[in-house]
Short mmCIF file of C-alpha atoms in Angstrom, two decimals:
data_model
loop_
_atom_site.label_atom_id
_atom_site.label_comp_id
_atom_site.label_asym_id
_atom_site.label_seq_id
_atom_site.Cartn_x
_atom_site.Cartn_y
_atom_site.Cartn_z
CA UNK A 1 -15.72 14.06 -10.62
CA UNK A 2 -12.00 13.77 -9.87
CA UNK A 3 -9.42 11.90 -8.05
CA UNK A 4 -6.38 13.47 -5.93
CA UNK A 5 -3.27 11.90 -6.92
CA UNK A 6 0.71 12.32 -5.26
CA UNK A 7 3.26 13.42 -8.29
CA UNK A 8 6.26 12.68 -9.78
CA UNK A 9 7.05 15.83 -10.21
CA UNK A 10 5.40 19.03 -9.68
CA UNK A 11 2.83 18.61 -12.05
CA UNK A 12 2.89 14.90 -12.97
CA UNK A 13 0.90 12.35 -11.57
CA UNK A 14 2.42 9.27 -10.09
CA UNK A 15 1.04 6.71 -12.71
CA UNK A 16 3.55 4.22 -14.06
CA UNK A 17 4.33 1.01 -15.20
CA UNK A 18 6.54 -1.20 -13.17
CA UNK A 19 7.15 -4.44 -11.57
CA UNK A 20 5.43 -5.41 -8.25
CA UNK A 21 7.49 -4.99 -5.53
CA UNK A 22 5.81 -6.72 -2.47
CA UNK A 23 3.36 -9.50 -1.26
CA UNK A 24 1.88 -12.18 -3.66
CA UNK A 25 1.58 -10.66 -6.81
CA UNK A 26 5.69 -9.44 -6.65
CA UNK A 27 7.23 -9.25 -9.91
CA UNK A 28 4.24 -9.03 -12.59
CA UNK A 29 4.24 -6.28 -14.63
CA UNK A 30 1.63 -3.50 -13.49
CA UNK A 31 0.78 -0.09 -13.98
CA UNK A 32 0.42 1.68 -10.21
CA UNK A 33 -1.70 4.70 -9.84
CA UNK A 34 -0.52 6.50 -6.26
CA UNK A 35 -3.43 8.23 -4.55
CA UNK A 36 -2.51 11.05 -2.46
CA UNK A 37 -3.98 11.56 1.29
CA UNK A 38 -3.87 9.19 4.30
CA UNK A 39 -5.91 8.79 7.40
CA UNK A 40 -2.62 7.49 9.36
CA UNK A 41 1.05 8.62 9.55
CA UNK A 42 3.88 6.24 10.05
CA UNK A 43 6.80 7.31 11.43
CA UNK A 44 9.30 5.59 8.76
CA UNK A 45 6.42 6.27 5.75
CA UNK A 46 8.53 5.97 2.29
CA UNK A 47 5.66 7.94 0.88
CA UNK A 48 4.91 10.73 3.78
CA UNK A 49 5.00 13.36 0.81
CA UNK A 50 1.76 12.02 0.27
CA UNK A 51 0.11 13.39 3.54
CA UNK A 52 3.10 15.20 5.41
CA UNK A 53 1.91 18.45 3.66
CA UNK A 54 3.08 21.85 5.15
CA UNK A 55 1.29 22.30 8.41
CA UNK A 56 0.82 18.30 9.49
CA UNK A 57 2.75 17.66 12.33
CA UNK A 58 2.12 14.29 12.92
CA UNK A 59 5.87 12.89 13.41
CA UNK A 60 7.95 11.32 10.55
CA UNK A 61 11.52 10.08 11.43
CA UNK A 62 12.67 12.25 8.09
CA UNK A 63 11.25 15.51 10.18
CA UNK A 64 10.39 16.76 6.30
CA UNK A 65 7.34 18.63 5.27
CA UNK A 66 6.07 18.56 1.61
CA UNK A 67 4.22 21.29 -0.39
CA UNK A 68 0.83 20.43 -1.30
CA UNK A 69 0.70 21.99 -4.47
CA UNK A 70 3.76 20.22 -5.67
CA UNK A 71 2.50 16.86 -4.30
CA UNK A 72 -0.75 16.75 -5.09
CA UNK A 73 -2.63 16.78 -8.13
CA UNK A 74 -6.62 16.57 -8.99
CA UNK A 75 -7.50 14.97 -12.44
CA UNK A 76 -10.76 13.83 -13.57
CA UNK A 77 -11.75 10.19 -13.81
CA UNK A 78 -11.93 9.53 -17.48
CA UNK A 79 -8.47 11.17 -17.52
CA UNK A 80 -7.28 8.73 -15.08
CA UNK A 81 -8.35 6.08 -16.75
CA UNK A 82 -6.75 6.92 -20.56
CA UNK A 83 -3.65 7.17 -18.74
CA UNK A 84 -4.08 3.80 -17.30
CA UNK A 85 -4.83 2.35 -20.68
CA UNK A 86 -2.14 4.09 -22.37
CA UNK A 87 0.35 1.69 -20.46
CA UNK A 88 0.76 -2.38 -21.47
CA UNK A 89 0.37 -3.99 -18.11
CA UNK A 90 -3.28 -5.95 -17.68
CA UNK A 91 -2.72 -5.45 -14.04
CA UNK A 92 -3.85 -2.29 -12.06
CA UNK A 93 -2.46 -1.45 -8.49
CA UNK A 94 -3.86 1.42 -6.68
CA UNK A 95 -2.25 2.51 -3.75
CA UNK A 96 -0.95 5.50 -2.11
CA UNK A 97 -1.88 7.47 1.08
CA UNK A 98 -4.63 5.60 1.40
CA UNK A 99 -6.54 4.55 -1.39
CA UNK A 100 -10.05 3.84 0.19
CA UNK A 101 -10.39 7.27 1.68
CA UNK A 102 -11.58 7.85 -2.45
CA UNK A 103 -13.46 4.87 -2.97
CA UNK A 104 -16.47 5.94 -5.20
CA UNK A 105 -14.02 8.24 -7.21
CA UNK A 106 -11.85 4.69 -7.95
CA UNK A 107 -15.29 2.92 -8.70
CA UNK A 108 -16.31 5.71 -11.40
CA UNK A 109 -12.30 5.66 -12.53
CA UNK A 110 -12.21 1.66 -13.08
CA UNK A 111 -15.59 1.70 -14.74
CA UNK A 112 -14.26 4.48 -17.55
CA UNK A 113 -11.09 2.13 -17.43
CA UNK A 114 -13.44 -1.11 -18.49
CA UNK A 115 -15.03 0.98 -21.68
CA UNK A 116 -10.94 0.71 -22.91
CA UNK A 117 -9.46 -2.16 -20.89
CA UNK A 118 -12.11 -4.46 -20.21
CA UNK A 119 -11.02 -7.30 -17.46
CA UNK A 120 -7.82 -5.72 -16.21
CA UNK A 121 -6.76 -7.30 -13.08
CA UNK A 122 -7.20 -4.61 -9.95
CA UNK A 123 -5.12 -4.44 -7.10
CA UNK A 124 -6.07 -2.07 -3.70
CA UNK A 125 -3.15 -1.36 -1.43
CA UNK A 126 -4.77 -0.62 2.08
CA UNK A 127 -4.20 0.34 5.87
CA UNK A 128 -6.99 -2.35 6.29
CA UNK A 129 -8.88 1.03 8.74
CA UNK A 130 -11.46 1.70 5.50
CA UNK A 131 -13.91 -0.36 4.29
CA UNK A 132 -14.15 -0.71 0.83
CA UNK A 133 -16.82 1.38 -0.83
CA UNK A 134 -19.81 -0.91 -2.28
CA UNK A 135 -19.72 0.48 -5.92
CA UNK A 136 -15.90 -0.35 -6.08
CA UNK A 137 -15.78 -3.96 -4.06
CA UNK A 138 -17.14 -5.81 -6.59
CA UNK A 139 -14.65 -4.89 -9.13
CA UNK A 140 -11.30 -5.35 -7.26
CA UNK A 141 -9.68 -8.90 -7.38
CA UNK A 142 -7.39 -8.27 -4.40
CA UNK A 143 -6.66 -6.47 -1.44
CA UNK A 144 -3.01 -6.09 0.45
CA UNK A 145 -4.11 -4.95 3.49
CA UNK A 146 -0.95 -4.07 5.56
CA UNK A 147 -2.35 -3.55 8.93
CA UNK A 148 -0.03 -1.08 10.90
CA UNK A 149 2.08 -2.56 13.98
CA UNK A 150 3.22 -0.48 17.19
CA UNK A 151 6.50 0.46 15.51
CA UNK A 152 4.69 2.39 12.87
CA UNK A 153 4.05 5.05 15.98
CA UNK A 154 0.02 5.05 14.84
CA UNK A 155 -2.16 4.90 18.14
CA UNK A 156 -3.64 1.23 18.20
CA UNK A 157 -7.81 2.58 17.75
CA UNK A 158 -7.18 4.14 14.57
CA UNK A 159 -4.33 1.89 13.22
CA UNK A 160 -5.74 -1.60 14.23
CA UNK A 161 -9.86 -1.42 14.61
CA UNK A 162 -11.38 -5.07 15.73
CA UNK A 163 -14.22 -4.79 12.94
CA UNK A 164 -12.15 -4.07 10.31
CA UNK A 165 -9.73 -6.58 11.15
CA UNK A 166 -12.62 -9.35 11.26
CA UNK A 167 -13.86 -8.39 8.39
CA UNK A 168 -10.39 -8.51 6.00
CA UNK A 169 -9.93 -12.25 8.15
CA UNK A 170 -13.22 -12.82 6.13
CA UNK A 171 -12.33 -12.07 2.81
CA UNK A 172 -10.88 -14.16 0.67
CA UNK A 173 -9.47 -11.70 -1.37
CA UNK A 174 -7.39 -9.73 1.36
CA UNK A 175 -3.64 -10.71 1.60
CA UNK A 176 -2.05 -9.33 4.99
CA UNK A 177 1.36 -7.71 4.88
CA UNK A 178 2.94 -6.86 8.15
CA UNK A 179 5.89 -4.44 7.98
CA UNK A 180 8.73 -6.49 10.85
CA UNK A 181 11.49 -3.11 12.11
CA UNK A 182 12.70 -5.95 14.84
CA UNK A 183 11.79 -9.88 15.78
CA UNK A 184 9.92 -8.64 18.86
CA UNK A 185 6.67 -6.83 16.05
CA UNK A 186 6.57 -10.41 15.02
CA UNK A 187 4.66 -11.26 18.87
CA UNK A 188 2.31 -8.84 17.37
CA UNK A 189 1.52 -10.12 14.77
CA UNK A 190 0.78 -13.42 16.25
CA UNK A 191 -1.72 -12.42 18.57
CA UNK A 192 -3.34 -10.02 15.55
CA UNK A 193 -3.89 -13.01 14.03
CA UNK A 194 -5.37 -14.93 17.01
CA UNK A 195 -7.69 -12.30 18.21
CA UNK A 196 -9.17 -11.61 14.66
CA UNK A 197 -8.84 -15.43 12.95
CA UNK A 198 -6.42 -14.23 10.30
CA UNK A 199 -5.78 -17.02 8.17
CA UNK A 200 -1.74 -18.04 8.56
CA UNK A 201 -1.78 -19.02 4.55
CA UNK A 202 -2.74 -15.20 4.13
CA UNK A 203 -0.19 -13.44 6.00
CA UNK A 204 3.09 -12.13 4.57
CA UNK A 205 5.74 -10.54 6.48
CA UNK A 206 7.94 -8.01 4.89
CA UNK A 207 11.45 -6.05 6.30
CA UNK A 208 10.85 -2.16 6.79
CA UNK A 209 13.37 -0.07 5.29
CA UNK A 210 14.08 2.28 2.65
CA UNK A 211 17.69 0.92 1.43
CA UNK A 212 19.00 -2.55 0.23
CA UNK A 213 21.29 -2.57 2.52
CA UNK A 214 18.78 -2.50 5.63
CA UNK A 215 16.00 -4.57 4.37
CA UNK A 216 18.73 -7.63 3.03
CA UNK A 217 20.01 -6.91 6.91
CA UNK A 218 16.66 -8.12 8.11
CA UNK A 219 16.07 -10.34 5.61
CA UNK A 220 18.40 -12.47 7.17
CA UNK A 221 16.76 -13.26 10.23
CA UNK A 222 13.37 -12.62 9.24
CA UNK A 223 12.80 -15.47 6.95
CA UNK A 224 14.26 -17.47 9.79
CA UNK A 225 11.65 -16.62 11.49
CA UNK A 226 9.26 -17.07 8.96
CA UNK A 227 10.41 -20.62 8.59
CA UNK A 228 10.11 -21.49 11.63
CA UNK A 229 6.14 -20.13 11.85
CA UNK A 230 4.48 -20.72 8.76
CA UNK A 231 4.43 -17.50 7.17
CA UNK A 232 5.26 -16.35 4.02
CA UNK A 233 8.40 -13.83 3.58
CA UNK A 234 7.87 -11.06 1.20
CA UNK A 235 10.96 -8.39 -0.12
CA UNK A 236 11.02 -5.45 -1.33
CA UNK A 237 11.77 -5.60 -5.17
CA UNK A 238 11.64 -2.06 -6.09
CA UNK A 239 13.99 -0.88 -3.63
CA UNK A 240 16.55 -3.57 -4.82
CA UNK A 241 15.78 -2.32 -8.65
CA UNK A 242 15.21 1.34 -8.25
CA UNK A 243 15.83 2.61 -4.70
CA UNK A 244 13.65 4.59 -2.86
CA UNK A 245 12.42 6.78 -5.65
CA UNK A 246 8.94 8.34 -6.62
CA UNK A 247 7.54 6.54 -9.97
CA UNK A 248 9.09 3.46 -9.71
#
């Protein structure tokens, strides 16, 4: 039984402790464990080298290609899991790719995690297109679903599927993050959250881009714009901290 993981390195797997970057939970310490593989492809992905593998031509602004064998690594569960607990934080985010696509690998993972770390606090990053596998749902504390907009260059029935949707809308648990490239995505997101009763208190909108320079550039007008709507504004502390920059 084994998980696929994106690296640090040829080799390494990306498991690390850092600070939260994004959504409710940013700044609390955390260990992240990045899953590799993804069932959509952004165009401006700051993780494509976990899917844009030799051979995918599915477009990326970057126009790069990674090697699988370099970006990619399969480690058994347990393994996961000492790794994991051989880091301080209490807090576990999983993300990636797309971390549902292995959802009964995570559930065996987190239950060899709670022999070690019993009541660690777990975290699933999501595309909000995969429900949550039933042997893992009752174990995860929160979701951050960041449903993909237009912009992201994702064809609207596999990026943004009604059911799916509804059923994150319905769950207390799931925080939305919407990625905002220009104030016209924001129109989008308002009638996202009309057609599918996305509670306002739930949504957080975030600046795309990979730099500090672009993201504090629409920063500026889009927690105007948050202000004026209700929603809550979310940055992007890693990039700030660390830049763009695997492990971190």
């Amino acid at each position: 039984m084994s998980l696929t993981l994106a690296t640090t390195t040829p080799g390494e797997p990306e498991i690390f402790a850092s600070l939260q970057g994004e959504g409710p939970s940013m700044g609390r310490p955390s260990t992240f464990v990045r899953l590799s593989r993804c069932n959509l492809a952004c165009i401006w992905c700051d993780t494509a080298y976990t899917w844009r593998f030799e051979g995918d031509n599915r477009p990326h602004r970057d126009g790069l290609s990674f090697e699988r064998k370099a970006n990619q690594i399969v480690l058994g569960e347990e393994d996961v899991a000492e790794r994991i607990a051989a880091l301080p934080p209490d807090r576990l985010v999983v993300t990636g790719g797309e971390p549902l696509l292995q959802g009964a690998a995570l559930a065996r993972m987190i239950g060899a995690l709670d022999a070690s770390r019993p009541g660690m606090h777990i975290e699933i990053e999501t595309n909000g297109t995969v429900a949550p596998h039933p042997a893992l749902d009752h174990r995860v504390h929160q979701y951050n679903v960041s449903p993909k907009l237009a912009h992201s260059g994702n064809p609207a029935d596999l990026a943004l599927i009604p059911e799916r949707l509804a059923a994150w809308a319905a769950e207390a648990r799931a925080w939305f993050k919407f990625v905002i490239a220009s104030p016209e995505d924001v129109e989008e997101v308002r009638a996202l959250q009309q057609a599918h009763a996305i509670p306002g208190s739930r949504i957080f909108l975030m600046p795309e881009g990979r730099s500090s320079d672009v993201i504090r550039a629409r920063s500026a007008w889009l927690a105007e714009i948050c202000g004026e709507l209700g929603y809550r504004f979310t940055d992007r502390l890693h990039i700030h901290l660390w830049g763009d920059t695997r492990g971190t």
